[in-house]
C-alpha cells in the first residue's frame, strides 16, 4: 500500500479563496489588509519566496508592498524603515525575509517589528504567547501550515506521538509547542539525539525540519504514520525534502511532497495572519 499524498498546493489554494472573501469584507469596511515585505540583498531562494508572497497577496486583494533593499543596506536604514511601517496605519503586517546579510543582526531587526504587526510570529512577545497558550499570538507560518495539513487529514492528534526533527526558532520549536497545545505527546530531536531512527519509529506524526536532503529513511517510519516534510534542499538544481520520499511513501499513511507540500502552506498562513491583523485593527 502506498501513502495518501497530502496536496499542500491545493489546500493552500482553498485557504486563499476563503481568505479572499474575508479580504473583500474588510475592504468594504475601509480596512483593506496591508502587508509590507522587506527583502535585503539578492539571495535567490528568498527572491522566489518573496515574489510568491507578493503575487498571492495581490491575488486575494491584500495591499502588498515589497521593499527591495540593496545588500549593503545599513542597520539604521533597515530599522528606520521598520519604524516607519510600525507607525503607518495602512500597514497591518510587516515581514523581514530571512536570512539577512551577515552585517545585520536578525534578533535586533525582529525585536524592532511591532508585535501587533509581526505576522511571521517571530517577535519574542508572540513566541512567548504561543508558549504560554495565549490565543492572540501570531504563530510562525510554517508550523501553522504543518498543523493545518495534519488537521485536514482528519486523523485525531490528541494523545498521539508527534516527533519533530529539528529545533530551530522558526520551525522545530514552535511546531513542538503547537502540537503540545493539540494534546499530542511531543518529542523534539536534534543533532545530539542519540538514536534518531528509534525516536522516529515511535512517531504517529513525524515532522522533518532539518535541512538535510532525504535523510529520513523508510526503515525509520511506523507503518501508517503521517509524515510532514518541511525540508527544502536544492540538489543538482532540483528541490528535495528531508525525507526519502520515494521509499518512505511505501510505508507511511500520509505524506507531503516537496515541492507542493509545506511551502505553499507557509504563504497561505502568512496571508491568514495578515487578514487577522487587519480585522483586529
Ligand atoms: P535550521 O535552523 O538549520 O535547523 C535545523 C535543525 O536540524 C537544528 O535543530 C539541528 O540540530 C537539526 N539537525 C541538523 N542535522 C541533524 C542531524 N543529522 N540529525 C538530527 N537533527 C539534525 O533549519 P530550519 O530553519 O528549521 O529549516 C529546516 C529545513 O526546513 C530547511 O531545509 C529549510 O530550508 C526548510 N524550511 C522550509 C520552510 C517551508 O516553508 N517549507 C520554512 C522554513 C524552513 P541542532 O539544533 O542540534 O543544530
Ligand atoms: N523568513 C520565511 N525565510 C525562509 N515553496 C519562507 C518559504 C515559500 N521572515 C521570514 O517564507 O516565512 C518566512 N518568514 N520562510 N519560506 C522559508 C522561510 C523566511 C519556503 C518555501 C516556499 C516560503 C515555497 O513556496 C514551494 C514549494 O515548496 O512548493 C517551492 C518554491 C520554489 O522554490 O520553487
Short mmCIF file of C-alpha atoms and ligand atoms in Angstrom, two decimals:
data_model
loop_
_atom_site.label_atom_id
_atom_site.label_comp_id
_atom_site.label_asym_id
_atom_site.label_seq_id
_atom_site.Cartn_x
_atom_site.Cartn_y
_atom_site.Cartn_z
CA UNK A 1 0.00 0.00 0.00
CA UNK A 2 1.17 3.47 -0.77
CA UNK A 3 0.64 6.64 1.28
CA UNK A 4 -2.02 9.20 0.60
CA UNK A 5 -0.33 12.30 -0.78
CA UNK A 6 -1.19 15.49 1.13
CA UNK A 7 -1.61 18.11 -1.58
CA UNK A 8 -0.35 21.29 0.10
CA UNK A 9 -0.63 23.26 -3.09
CA UNK A 10 -4.35 22.50 -3.46
CA UNK A 11 -5.10 23.04 0.24
CA UNK A 12 -3.25 26.38 0.18
CA UNK A 13 -5.32 27.45 -2.84
CA UNK A 14 -8.52 26.53 -0.98
CA UNK A 15 -7.46 28.60 2.04
CA UNK A 16 -6.59 31.56 -0.18
CA UNK A 17 -10.04 31.55 -1.79
CA UNK A 18 -11.67 31.55 1.68
CA UNK A 19 -9.40 34.45 2.66
CA UNK A 20 -10.31 36.39 -0.48
CA UNK A 21 -13.90 36.65 0.79
CA UNK A 22 -12.74 37.97 4.16
CA UNK A 23 -10.47 40.49 2.45
CA UNK A 24 -13.43 41.77 0.39
CA UNK A 25 -15.49 42.19 3.57
CA UNK A 26 -12.67 44.09 5.29
CA UNK A 27 -12.15 46.25 2.21
CA UNK A 28 -15.87 47.17 2.28
CA UNK A 29 -15.29 48.46 5.84
CA UNK A 30 -12.34 50.54 4.65
CA UNK A 31 -9.84 48.11 6.20
CA UNK A 32 -8.09 46.59 3.19
CA UNK A 33 -5.33 44.41 4.69
CA UNK A 34 -1.81 45.75 4.02
CA UNK A 35 1.29 43.56 4.04
CA UNK A 36 4.77 45.04 3.70
CA UNK A 37 7.64 42.67 3.00
CA UNK A 38 11.28 43.73 3.31
CA UNK A 39 13.88 41.86 1.28
CA UNK A 40 17.52 42.80 1.79
CA UNK A 41 20.07 41.57 -0.76
CA UNK A 42 19.95 39.08 -3.58
CA UNK A 43 19.50 35.60 -2.06
CA UNK A 44 17.94 33.65 -4.98
CA UNK A 45 15.63 31.45 -2.85
CA UNK A 46 14.44 34.47 -0.85
CA UNK A 47 13.63 36.29 -4.08
CA UNK A 48 11.41 33.38 -5.21
CA UNK A 49 9.60 33.18 -1.85
CA UNK A 50 9.05 36.94 -1.67
CA UNK A 51 7.75 37.04 -5.22
CA UNK A 52 5.27 34.25 -4.33
CA UNK A 53 4.16 36.20 -1.25
CA UNK A 54 3.62 39.35 -3.30
CA UNK A 55 1.72 37.56 -6.08
CA UNK A 56 -0.62 35.55 -3.82
CA UNK A 57 -1.30 38.62 -1.62
CA UNK A 58 -2.37 40.65 -4.61
CA UNK A 59 -4.48 37.79 -5.98
CA UNK A 60 -6.69 37.81 -2.89
CA UNK A 61 -6.90 41.61 -2.63
CA UNK A 62 -4.29 42.32 0.04
CA UNK A 63 -2.37 45.56 -0.46
CA UNK A 64 1.15 44.22 -0.78
CA UNK A 65 4.31 46.30 -0.95
CA UNK A 66 7.76 44.76 -1.27
CA UNK A 67 10.70 46.89 -0.19
CA UNK A 68 13.70 45.53 -2.10
CA UNK A 69 16.82 46.90 -0.41
CA UNK A 70 20.43 46.52 -1.53
CA UNK A 71 22.83 44.08 0.15
CA UNK A 72 24.78 46.98 1.70
CA UNK A 73 21.73 48.46 3.50
CA UNK A 74 22.79 49.77 6.92
CA UNK A 75 21.30 48.83 10.28
CA UNK A 76 19.98 52.40 10.65
CA UNK A 77 18.27 52.34 7.25
CA UNK A 78 16.58 48.99 7.91
CA UNK A 79 15.47 49.82 11.46
CA UNK A 80 14.27 53.23 10.20
CA UNK A 81 12.07 51.61 7.56
CA UNK A 82 10.60 49.19 10.12
CA UNK A 83 9.81 52.10 12.49
CA UNK A 84 8.12 53.94 9.65
CA UNK A 85 5.96 50.89 8.83
CA UNK A 86 5.20 50.35 12.54
CA UNK A 87 3.67 53.84 12.56
CA UNK A 88 1.75 53.54 9.28
CA UNK A 89 -1.92 52.65 9.98
CA UNK A 90 -2.43 51.25 6.45
CA UNK A 91 0.23 48.58 7.13
CA UNK A 92 -1.17 45.65 9.13
CA UNK A 93 1.61 43.13 8.60
CA UNK A 94 5.41 43.55 8.42
CA UNK A 95 7.74 40.73 7.39
CA UNK A 96 11.52 40.88 7.04
CA UNK A 97 12.56 37.93 4.89
CA UNK A 98 15.37 35.84 6.47
CA UNK A 99 18.25 35.20 6.23
CA UNK A 100 19.64 38.75 6.36
CA UNK A 101 23.12 39.66 5.13
CA UNK A 102 25.75 38.95 7.80
CA UNK A 103 26.30 42.55 8.92
CA UNK A 104 22.67 42.86 10.09
CA UNK A 105 21.56 41.47 13.47
CA UNK A 106 18.43 39.36 12.86
CA UNK A 107 17.40 39.36 16.51
CA UNK A 108 17.57 43.15 16.73
CA UNK A 109 15.62 43.50 13.49
CA UNK A 110 12.84 41.15 14.64
CA UNK A 111 12.66 42.90 18.02
CA UNK A 112 12.05 46.21 16.23
CA UNK A 113 8.88 45.00 14.49
CA UNK A 114 5.76 45.94 16.40
CA UNK A 115 4.35 42.66 17.87
CA UNK A 116 0.87 43.62 16.61
CA UNK A 117 2.22 43.64 13.04
CA UNK A 118 4.56 40.66 13.37
CA UNK A 119 2.64 38.34 11.03
CA UNK A 120 5.64 35.97 10.98
CA UNK A 121 5.20 35.31 14.70
CA UNK A 122 8.95 35.65 15.26
CA UNK A 123 8.88 38.50 17.83
CA UNK A 124 9.63 37.29 21.39
CA UNK A 125 6.21 38.56 22.52
CA UNK A 126 4.46 36.29 20.00
CA UNK A 127 6.80 33.35 20.61
CA UNK A 128 6.20 33.77 24.36
CA UNK A 129 2.43 34.00 23.96
CA UNK A 130 2.43 30.79 21.93
CA UNK A 131 4.43 29.07 24.68
CA UNK A 132 2.03 30.09 27.47
CA UNK A 133 -1.09 29.39 25.39
CA UNK A 134 -2.30 32.95 24.68
CA UNK A 135 -4.52 32.66 21.59
CA UNK A 136 -3.81 36.26 20.48
CA UNK A 137 -0.34 35.29 19.31
CA UNK A 138 0.75 35.32 15.72
CA UNK A 139 2.04 31.78 15.16
CA UNK A 140 5.08 31.14 12.95
CA UNK A 141 3.68 30.45 9.49
CA UNK A 142 5.48 27.20 8.64
CA UNK A 143 4.46 25.33 11.83
CA UNK A 144 0.92 26.76 11.48
CA UNK A 145 0.84 25.33 7.96
CA UNK A 146 2.10 21.96 9.18
CA UNK A 147 -0.68 21.79 11.79
CA UNK A 148 -3.30 22.73 9.20
CA UNK A 149 -2.12 19.94 6.87
CA UNK A 150 -2.27 17.36 9.67
CA UNK A 151 -5.73 18.55 10.76
CA UNK A 152 -7.04 18.21 7.23
CA UNK A 153 -6.13 14.51 7.12
CA UNK A 154 -8.94 14.10 9.67
CA UNK A 155 -6.71 11.95 11.89
CA UNK A 156 -7.09 12.98 15.55
CA UNK A 157 -3.93 14.48 17.10
CA UNK A 158 -4.82 14.16 20.78
CA UNK A 159 -2.69 11.55 22.57
CA UNK A 160 -0.58 10.74 19.50
CA UNK A 161 3.21 10.56 19.45
CA UNK A 162 4.49 13.53 17.50
CA UNK A 163 8.21 13.56 16.75
CA UNK A 164 9.73 16.81 15.50
CA UNK A 165 13.20 16.54 14.00
CA UNK A 166 14.82 19.99 14.27
CA UNK A 167 14.65 22.65 16.99
CA UNK A 168 15.01 25.98 15.21
CA UNK A 169 13.12 29.01 16.50
CA UNK A 170 11.25 29.36 13.21
CA UNK A 171 10.15 25.74 12.65
CA UNK A 172 11.01 22.96 15.11
CA UNK A 173 10.38 24.68 18.44
CA UNK A 174 7.08 26.39 17.55
CA UNK A 175 5.89 23.18 15.82
CA UNK A 176 6.53 21.24 19.04
CA UNK A 177 4.57 23.80 21.10
CA UNK A 178 1.66 23.83 18.62
CA UNK A 179 1.27 20.05 18.72
CA UNK A 180 1.57 20.05 22.51
CA UNK A 181 -1.34 22.51 22.53
CA UNK A 182 -3.27 19.91 20.48
CA UNK A 183 -2.63 17.40 23.29
CA UNK A 184 -0.07 15.29 21.46
CA UNK A 185 2.88 13.68 23.25
CA UNK A 186 5.78 15.56 21.67
CA UNK A 187 9.42 14.56 21.25
CA UNK A 188 11.92 17.05 19.82
CA UNK A 189 15.05 15.62 18.16
CA UNK A 190 18.21 17.43 17.01
CA UNK A 191 21.83 16.88 16.08
CA UNK A 192 22.73 15.46 19.52
CA UNK A 193 19.85 12.95 19.64
CA UNK A 194 21.34 9.54 20.39
CA UNK A 195 19.22 7.18 18.31
CA UNK A 196 17.27 9.20 15.76
CA UNK A 197 15.89 6.21 13.82
CA UNK A 198 14.44 4.73 17.04
CA UNK A 199 12.85 8.06 18.02
CA UNK A 200 11.31 8.43 14.56
CA UNK A 201 9.92 4.90 14.61
CA UNK A 202 7.73 5.87 17.59
CA UNK A 203 6.09 8.68 15.64
CA UNK A 204 2.43 8.59 14.65
CA UNK A 205 3.12 12.03 13.20
CA UNK A 206 6.67 12.79 12.05
CA UNK A 207 7.73 16.35 11.24
CA UNK A 208 11.09 16.72 9.49
CA UNK A 209 12.69 20.19 9.65
CA UNK A 210 16.40 19.52 9.39
CA UNK A 211 17.74 20.78 6.08
CA UNK A 212 19.45 17.51 5.08
CA UNK A 213 18.35 16.03 1.76
CA UNK A 214 16.47 12.70 2.04
CA UNK A 215 17.89 11.96 5.49
CA UNK A 216 14.73 10.29 6.88
CA UNK A 217 14.60 6.69 5.66
CA UNK A 218 11.84 4.15 5.10
CA UNK A 219 13.07 1.94 7.96
CA UNK A 220 12.53 4.85 10.41
CA UNK A 221 8.80 5.09 9.71
CA UNK A 222 5.99 3.50 11.70
CA UNK A 223 3.59 1.93 9.18
CA UNK A 224 0.65 4.27 8.55
CA UNK A 225 2.32 7.35 10.08
CA UNK A 226 1.69 10.91 8.90
CA UNK A 227 4.97 12.28 7.51
CA UNK A 228 5.30 16.04 7.05
CA UNK A 229 8.43 17.13 5.20
CA UNK A 230 9.37 20.75 5.88
CA UNK A 231 12.83 20.48 4.34
CA UNK A 232 13.68 22.35 1.17
CA UNK A 233 17.06 21.37 -0.23
CA UNK A 234 18.44 22.18 -3.64
CA UNK A 235 20.32 19.18 -5.07
CA UNK A 236 21.64 19.39 -8.65
CA UNK A 237 19.15 22.16 -9.38
CA UNK A 238 16.23 20.08 -8.09
CA UNK A 239 14.21 20.59 -4.89
CA UNK A 240 14.16 17.68 -2.45
CA UNK A 241 12.89 17.38 1.10
CA UNK A 242 14.44 15.94 4.26
CA UNK A 243 12.51 12.70 3.68
CA UNK A 244 13.47 9.93 1.25
CA UNK A 245 10.05 10.41 -0.37
CA UNK A 246 10.02 7.62 -2.99
CA UNK A 247 10.74 4.92 -0.39
CA UNK A 248 9.01 6.40 2.65
CA UNK A 249 5.72 6.72 0.79
CA UNK A 250 5.56 2.91 0.61
CA UNK A 251 5.27 2.73 4.43
CA UNK A 252 3.64 6.00 5.56
CA UNK A 253 -0.13 6.52 5.71
CA UNK A 254 0.09 10.15 4.57
CA UNK A 255 2.99 12.15 3.21
CA UNK A 256 3.69 15.67 1.92
CA UNK A 257 5.66 16.14 -1.29
CA UNK A 258 8.45 18.67 -1.88
CA UNK A 259 7.70 20.94 -3.66
CA UNK A 260 3.93 21.28 -3.29
CA UNK A 261 3.62 20.39 0.40
CA UNK A 262 4.50 22.70 3.28
CA UNK A 263 5.95 25.56 1.17
CA UNK A 264 2.66 26.86 -0.27
CA UNK A 265 1.04 26.48 3.17
CA UNK A 266 3.65 28.77 4.76
CA UNK A 267 2.49 31.52 2.43
CA UNK A 268 -1.22 30.79 2.95
CA UNK A 269 -0.70 31.07 6.72
CA UNK A 270 1.09 34.40 6.25
CA UNK A 271 -1.91 35.73 4.32
CA UNK A 272 -4.24 34.42 7.03
CA UNK A 273 -2.23 36.23 9.70
CA UNK A 274 -2.33 39.46 7.69
CA UNK A 275 -6.11 39.26 7.35
CA UNK A 276 -6.31 38.63 11.12
CA UNK A 277 -4.11 41.66 11.82
CA UNK A 278 -6.29 43.88 9.65
CA UNK A 279 -9.50 42.55 11.23
CA UNK A 280 -8.13 43.43 14.68
CA UNK A 281 -7.04 46.94 13.69
P1 LIG B 1 17.99 25.14 10.94
O1 LIG B 1 17.80 26.40 11.70
O2 LIG B 1 19.23 24.88 10.19
O3 LIG B 1 17.75 23.94 11.96
C1 LIG B 1 17.99 22.61 11.62
C2 LIG B 1 17.74 21.71 12.81
O4 LIG B 1 18.04 20.38 12.41
C3 LIG B 1 18.63 22.02 14.01
O5 LIG B 1 17.85 21.97 15.19
C4 LIG B 1 19.65 20.91 14.00
O6 LIG B 1 20.08 20.48 15.28
C5 LIG B 1 18.89 19.78 13.37
N1 LIG B 1 19.80 18.83 12.71
C6 LIG B 1 20.80 19.09 11.84
N2 LIG B 1 21.42 17.96 11.46
C7 LIG B 1 20.81 16.96 12.13
C8 LIG B 1 21.01 15.56 12.16
N3 LIG B 1 21.94 14.97 11.45
N4 LIG B 1 20.20 14.84 12.96
C9 LIG B 1 19.22 15.43 13.67
N5 LIG B 1 18.99 16.74 13.67
C10 LIG B 1 19.78 17.50 12.91
O7 LIG B 1 16.82 24.93 9.89
P2 LIG B 1 15.31 25.47 9.78
O8 LIG B 1 15.30 26.91 9.51
O9 LIG B 1 14.50 24.93 10.90
O10 LIG B 1 14.88 24.73 8.43
C11 LIG B 1 14.89 23.33 8.29
C12 LIG B 1 14.57 22.94 6.86
O11 LIG B 1 13.28 23.40 6.54
C13 LIG B 1 15.47 23.58 5.78
O12 LIG B 1 15.59 22.66 4.71
C14 LIG B 1 14.69 24.80 5.36
O13 LIG B 1 15.00 25.17 4.01
C15 LIG B 1 13.30 24.27 5.41
N6 LIG B 1 12.26 25.30 5.63
C16 LIG B 1 11.15 25.20 4.88
C17 LIG B 1 10.10 26.08 5.08
C18 LIG B 1 8.86 25.92 4.28
O14 LIG B 1 8.02 26.80 4.25
N7 LIG B 1 8.63 24.81 3.63
C19 LIG B 1 10.20 27.08 6.04
C20 LIG B 1 11.36 27.16 6.81
C21 LIG B 1 12.39 26.25 6.59
P3 LIG B 1 20.92 21.42 16.31
O15 LIG B 1 19.91 22.37 16.87
O16 LIG B 1 21.44 20.48 17.30
O17 LIG B 1 21.96 22.11 15.49
N1 LIG B 2 11.76 34.49 6.51
C1 LIG B 2 10.42 32.65 5.77
N2 LIG B 2 12.74 32.69 5.33
C2 LIG B 2 12.72 31.35 4.75
N3 LIG B 2 7.96 26.64 -1.71
C3 LIG B 2 9.62 31.26 3.95
C4 LIG B 2 9.34 29.51 2.23
C5 LIG B 2 7.65 29.52 0.50
N4 LIG B 2 10.79 36.18 7.75
C6 LIG B 2 10.68 35.02 7.11
O1 LIG B 2 8.78 32.07 3.54
O2 LIG B 2 8.20 32.59 6.47
C7 LIG B 2 9.30 33.19 6.44
N5 LIG B 2 9.47 34.38 7.07
N6 LIG B 2 10.37 31.47 5.05
N7 LIG B 2 9.96 30.08 3.38
C8 LIG B 2 11.11 29.53 4.04
C9 LIG B 2 11.48 30.54 5.10
C10 LIG B 2 11.65 33.30 5.86
C11 LIG B 2 9.84 28.36 1.68
C12 LIG B 2 9.24 27.80 0.55
C13 LIG B 2 8.14 28.38 -0.04
C14 LIG B 2 8.23 30.09 1.62
C15 LIG B 2 7.51 27.80 -1.27
O3 LIG B 2 6.63 28.40 -1.85
C16 LIG B 2 7.49 25.97 -2.89
C17 LIG B 2 7.06 24.57 -2.52
O4 LIG B 2 7.60 24.01 -1.56
O5 LIG B 2 6.21 24.04 -3.25
C18 LIG B 2 8.62 25.85 -3.91
C19 LIG B 2 9.15 27.19 -4.33
C20 LIG B 2 10.38 27.03 -5.23
O6 LIG B 2 11.49 27.22 -4.73
O7 LIG B 2 10.19 26.70 -6.40
#
